[in-house]
Amino acid sequence: RRFGTKCTACQQGIPPTQVVRKAQDFVYHLHCFACIICSRQLATGDEFYLMEDGRLVCKEDYETAKQNDDSEAGAKRPRTTITAKQLETLKNAYKNSPKPARHVREQLSSETGLDM
């Protein structure tokens, strides 16, 4: 029993006579072959995504999660516009030291009005 096949989802043993579902090298009880988000049991022919750790996500939930991630990634901060004077100040400071210390960067920030 200790060395028999285990269900990827629940880690419980699977008797040799029990019907199972497989996804690549992962084996599942029928009731464990379900989406981790909506808990819907997946049937033969259903489209799903298999995570690296063996967790399953139905296509609908995967696409919803992906859309949410894309919309969050699209919320970027506005581009910073640097004036010629600010650029000259930064160039001079970085010419003297390519990796300025924190106090130097803080001083540059206050002189130029830019975020650190």
mmCIF file of C-alpha atoms in Angstrom:
data_model
loop_
_atom_site.group_PDB
_atom_site.id
_atom_site.type_symbol
_atom_site.label_atom_id
_atom_site.label_comp_id
_atom_site.label_asym_id
_atom_site.label_seq_id
_atom_site.Cartn_x
_atom_site.Cartn_y
_atom_site.Cartn_z
ATOM 1 C CA ARG A 1 0.000 0.000 0.000
ATOM 2 C CA ARG A 2 2.804 2.449 0.751
ATOM 3 C CA PHE A 3 4.275 2.090 -2.724
ATOM 4 C CA GLY A 4 1.082 1.942 -4.809
ATOM 5 C CA THR A 5 -0.198 4.652 -7.120
ATOM 6 C CA LYS A 6 -1.281 7.835 -5.372
ATOM 7 C CA CYS A 7 -3.764 10.438 -6.534
ATOM 8 C CA THR A 8 -1.950 13.643 -7.507
ATOM 9 C CA ALA A 9 -4.688 15.826 -6.005
ATOM 10 C CA CYS A 10 -5.389 14.207 -2.629
ATOM 11 C CA GLN A 11 -2.251 12.075 -2.223
ATOM 12 C CA GLN A 12 -4.393 9.075 -1.178
ATOM 13 C CA GLY A 13 -3.678 5.614 -2.543
ATOM 14 C CA ILE A 14 -5.582 4.347 -5.562
ATOM 15 C CA PRO A 15 -6.555 0.659 -5.550
ATOM 16 C CA PRO A 16 -5.638 -1.182 -8.782
ATOM 17 C CA THR A 17 -9.317 -1.938 -9.517
ATOM 18 C CA GLN A 18 -10.502 1.689 -9.280
ATOM 19 C CA VAL A 19 -11.204 3.754 -12.409
ATOM 20 C CA VAL A 20 -8.873 6.747 -12.697
ATOM 21 C CA ARG A 21 -8.235 9.791 -14.882
ATOM 22 C CA LYS A 22 -4.784 10.610 -16.204
ATOM 23 C CA ALA A 23 -3.199 13.819 -17.423
ATOM 24 C CA GLN A 24 0.322 13.336 -18.745
ATOM 25 C CA ASP A 25 2.123 11.414 -15.969
ATOM 26 C CA PHE A 26 -0.368 12.432 -13.252
ATOM 27 C CA VAL A 27 -3.090 10.063 -11.994
ATOM 28 C CA TYR A 28 -6.313 11.140 -10.227
ATOM 29 C CA HIS A 29 -9.398 9.645 -8.599
ATOM 30 C CA LEU A 30 -12.468 10.418 -10.710
ATOM 31 C CA HIS A 31 -13.789 12.819 -8.058
ATOM 32 C CA CYS A 32 -10.366 14.500 -7.684
ATOM 33 C CA PHE A 33 -10.088 15.242 -11.403
ATOM 34 C CA ALA A 34 -11.595 18.713 -10.912
ATOM 35 C CA CYS A 35 -10.810 22.380 -11.411
ATOM 36 C CA ILE A 36 -9.024 23.899 -8.394
ATOM 37 C CA ILE A 37 -10.897 27.189 -8.833
ATOM 38 C CA CYS A 38 -14.546 26.240 -9.400
ATOM 39 C CA SER A 39 -14.319 22.605 -8.174
ATOM 40 C CA ARG A 40 -16.207 21.398 -11.272
ATOM 41 C CA GLN A 41 -15.406 17.787 -12.028
ATOM 42 C CA LEU A 42 -13.779 17.518 -15.436
ATOM 43 C CA ALA A 43 -15.095 14.925 -17.877
ATOM 44 C CA THR A 44 -13.595 13.241 -20.908
ATOM 45 C CA GLY A 45 -13.233 15.809 -23.683
ATOM 46 C CA ASP A 46 -13.281 18.844 -21.386
ATOM 47 C CA GLU A 47 -10.509 21.326 -22.087
ATOM 48 C CA PHE A 48 -8.318 22.155 -19.100
ATOM 49 C CA TYR A 49 -4.879 23.415 -18.173
ATOM 50 C CA LEU A 50 -2.456 21.273 -16.215
ATOM 51 C CA MET A 51 -0.235 23.230 -13.854
ATOM 52 C CA GLU A 52 3.365 22.113 -13.238
ATOM 53 C CA ASP A 53 2.449 20.741 -9.811
ATOM 54 C CA GLY A 54 -0.399 18.635 -11.232
ATOM 55 C CA ARG A 55 -3.265 20.951 -10.300
ATOM 56 C CA LEU A 56 -6.036 21.281 -12.876
ATOM 57 C CA VAL A 57 -7.824 24.434 -14.046
ATOM 58 C CA CYS A 58 -10.791 24.347 -16.425
ATOM 59 C CA LYS A 59 -10.440 26.394 -19.610
ATOM 60 C CA GLU A 60 -13.068 28.959 -18.559
ATOM 61 C CA ASP A 61 -11.411 29.726 -15.210
ATOM 62 C CA TYR A 62 -7.949 29.801 -16.791
ATOM 63 C CA GLU A 63 -9.038 32.340 -19.414
ATOM 64 C CA THR A 64 -10.832 34.469 -16.798
ATOM 65 C CA ALA A 65 -7.719 34.498 -14.600
ATOM 66 C CA LYS A 66 -5.542 35.331 -17.593
ATOM 67 C CA GLN A 67 -7.788 38.273 -18.574
ATOM 68 C CA ASN A 68 -7.623 39.600 -15.002
ATOM 69 C CA ASP A 69 -3.818 39.344 -15.025
ATOM 70 C CA ASP A 70 -3.630 41.099 -18.397
ATOM 71 C CA SER A 71 -5.852 43.972 -17.233
ATOM 72 C CA GLU A 72 -3.757 44.426 -14.082
ATOM 73 C CA ALA A 73 -0.556 44.364 -16.128
ATOM 74 C CA GLY A 74 -2.030 47.035 -18.405
ATOM 75 C CA ALA A 75 -2.419 49.462 -15.489
ATOM 76 C CA LYS A 76 1.047 50.965 -15.838
ATOM 77 C CA ARG A 77 2.174 54.229 -14.327
ATOM 78 C CA PRO A 78 2.467 57.129 -16.747
ATOM 79 C CA ARG A 79 5.783 57.596 -18.498
ATOM 80 C CA THR A 80 8.143 60.078 -16.819
ATOM 81 C CA THR A 81 9.171 63.039 -18.947
ATOM 82 C CA ILE A 82 12.665 64.297 -18.188
ATOM 83 C CA THR A 83 13.705 67.846 -18.999
ATOM 84 C CA ALA A 84 17.084 68.692 -20.547
ATOM 85 C CA LYS A 85 18.296 70.170 -17.241
ATOM 86 C CA GLN A 86 17.288 67.032 -15.294
ATOM 87 C CA LEU A 87 19.002 64.826 -17.877
ATOM 88 C CA GLU A 88 22.220 66.852 -17.706
ATOM 89 C CA THR A 89 22.226 66.638 -13.875
ATOM 90 C CA LEU A 90 21.710 62.865 -13.984
ATOM 91 C CA LYS A 91 24.380 62.359 -16.670
ATOM 92 C CA ASN A 92 26.955 64.305 -14.653
ATOM 93 C CA ALA A 93 26.177 62.401 -11.471
ATOM 94 C CA TYR A 94 26.335 58.990 -13.158
ATOM 95 C CA LYS A 95 29.526 59.961 -15.029
ATOM 96 C CA ASN A 96 31.207 60.501 -11.647
ATOM 97 C CA SER A 97 29.839 57.276 -10.200
ATOM 98 C CA PRO A 98 27.987 54.631 -12.277
ATOM 99 C CA LYS A 99 26.507 53.215 -9.059
ATOM 100 C CA PRO A 100 25.853 56.153 -6.739
ATOM 101 C CA ALA A 101 25.177 55.536 -3.061
ATOM 102 C CA ARG A 102 21.679 55.948 -1.668
ATOM 103 C CA HIS A 103 22.360 59.397 -0.179
ATOM 104 C CA VAL A 104 23.604 60.593 -3.590
ATOM 105 C CA ARG A 105 20.481 59.230 -5.290
ATOM 106 C CA GLU A 106 18.318 60.944 -2.659
ATOM 107 C CA GLN A 107 20.133 64.210 -3.290
ATOM 108 C CA LEU A 108 19.642 63.797 -7.056
ATOM 109 C CA SER A 109 15.973 63.146 -6.478
ATOM 110 C CA SER A 110 15.541 66.341 -4.492
ATOM 111 C CA GLU A 111 17.592 68.392 -7.006
ATOM 112 C CA THR A 112 15.757 67.124 -10.064
ATOM 113 C CA GLY A 113 12.294 66.632 -8.591
ATOM 114 C CA LEU A 114 12.212 63.044 -9.885
ATOM 115 C CA ASP A 115 11.344 59.931 -7.895
ATOM 116 C CA MET A 116 14.279 57.888 -6.698
#
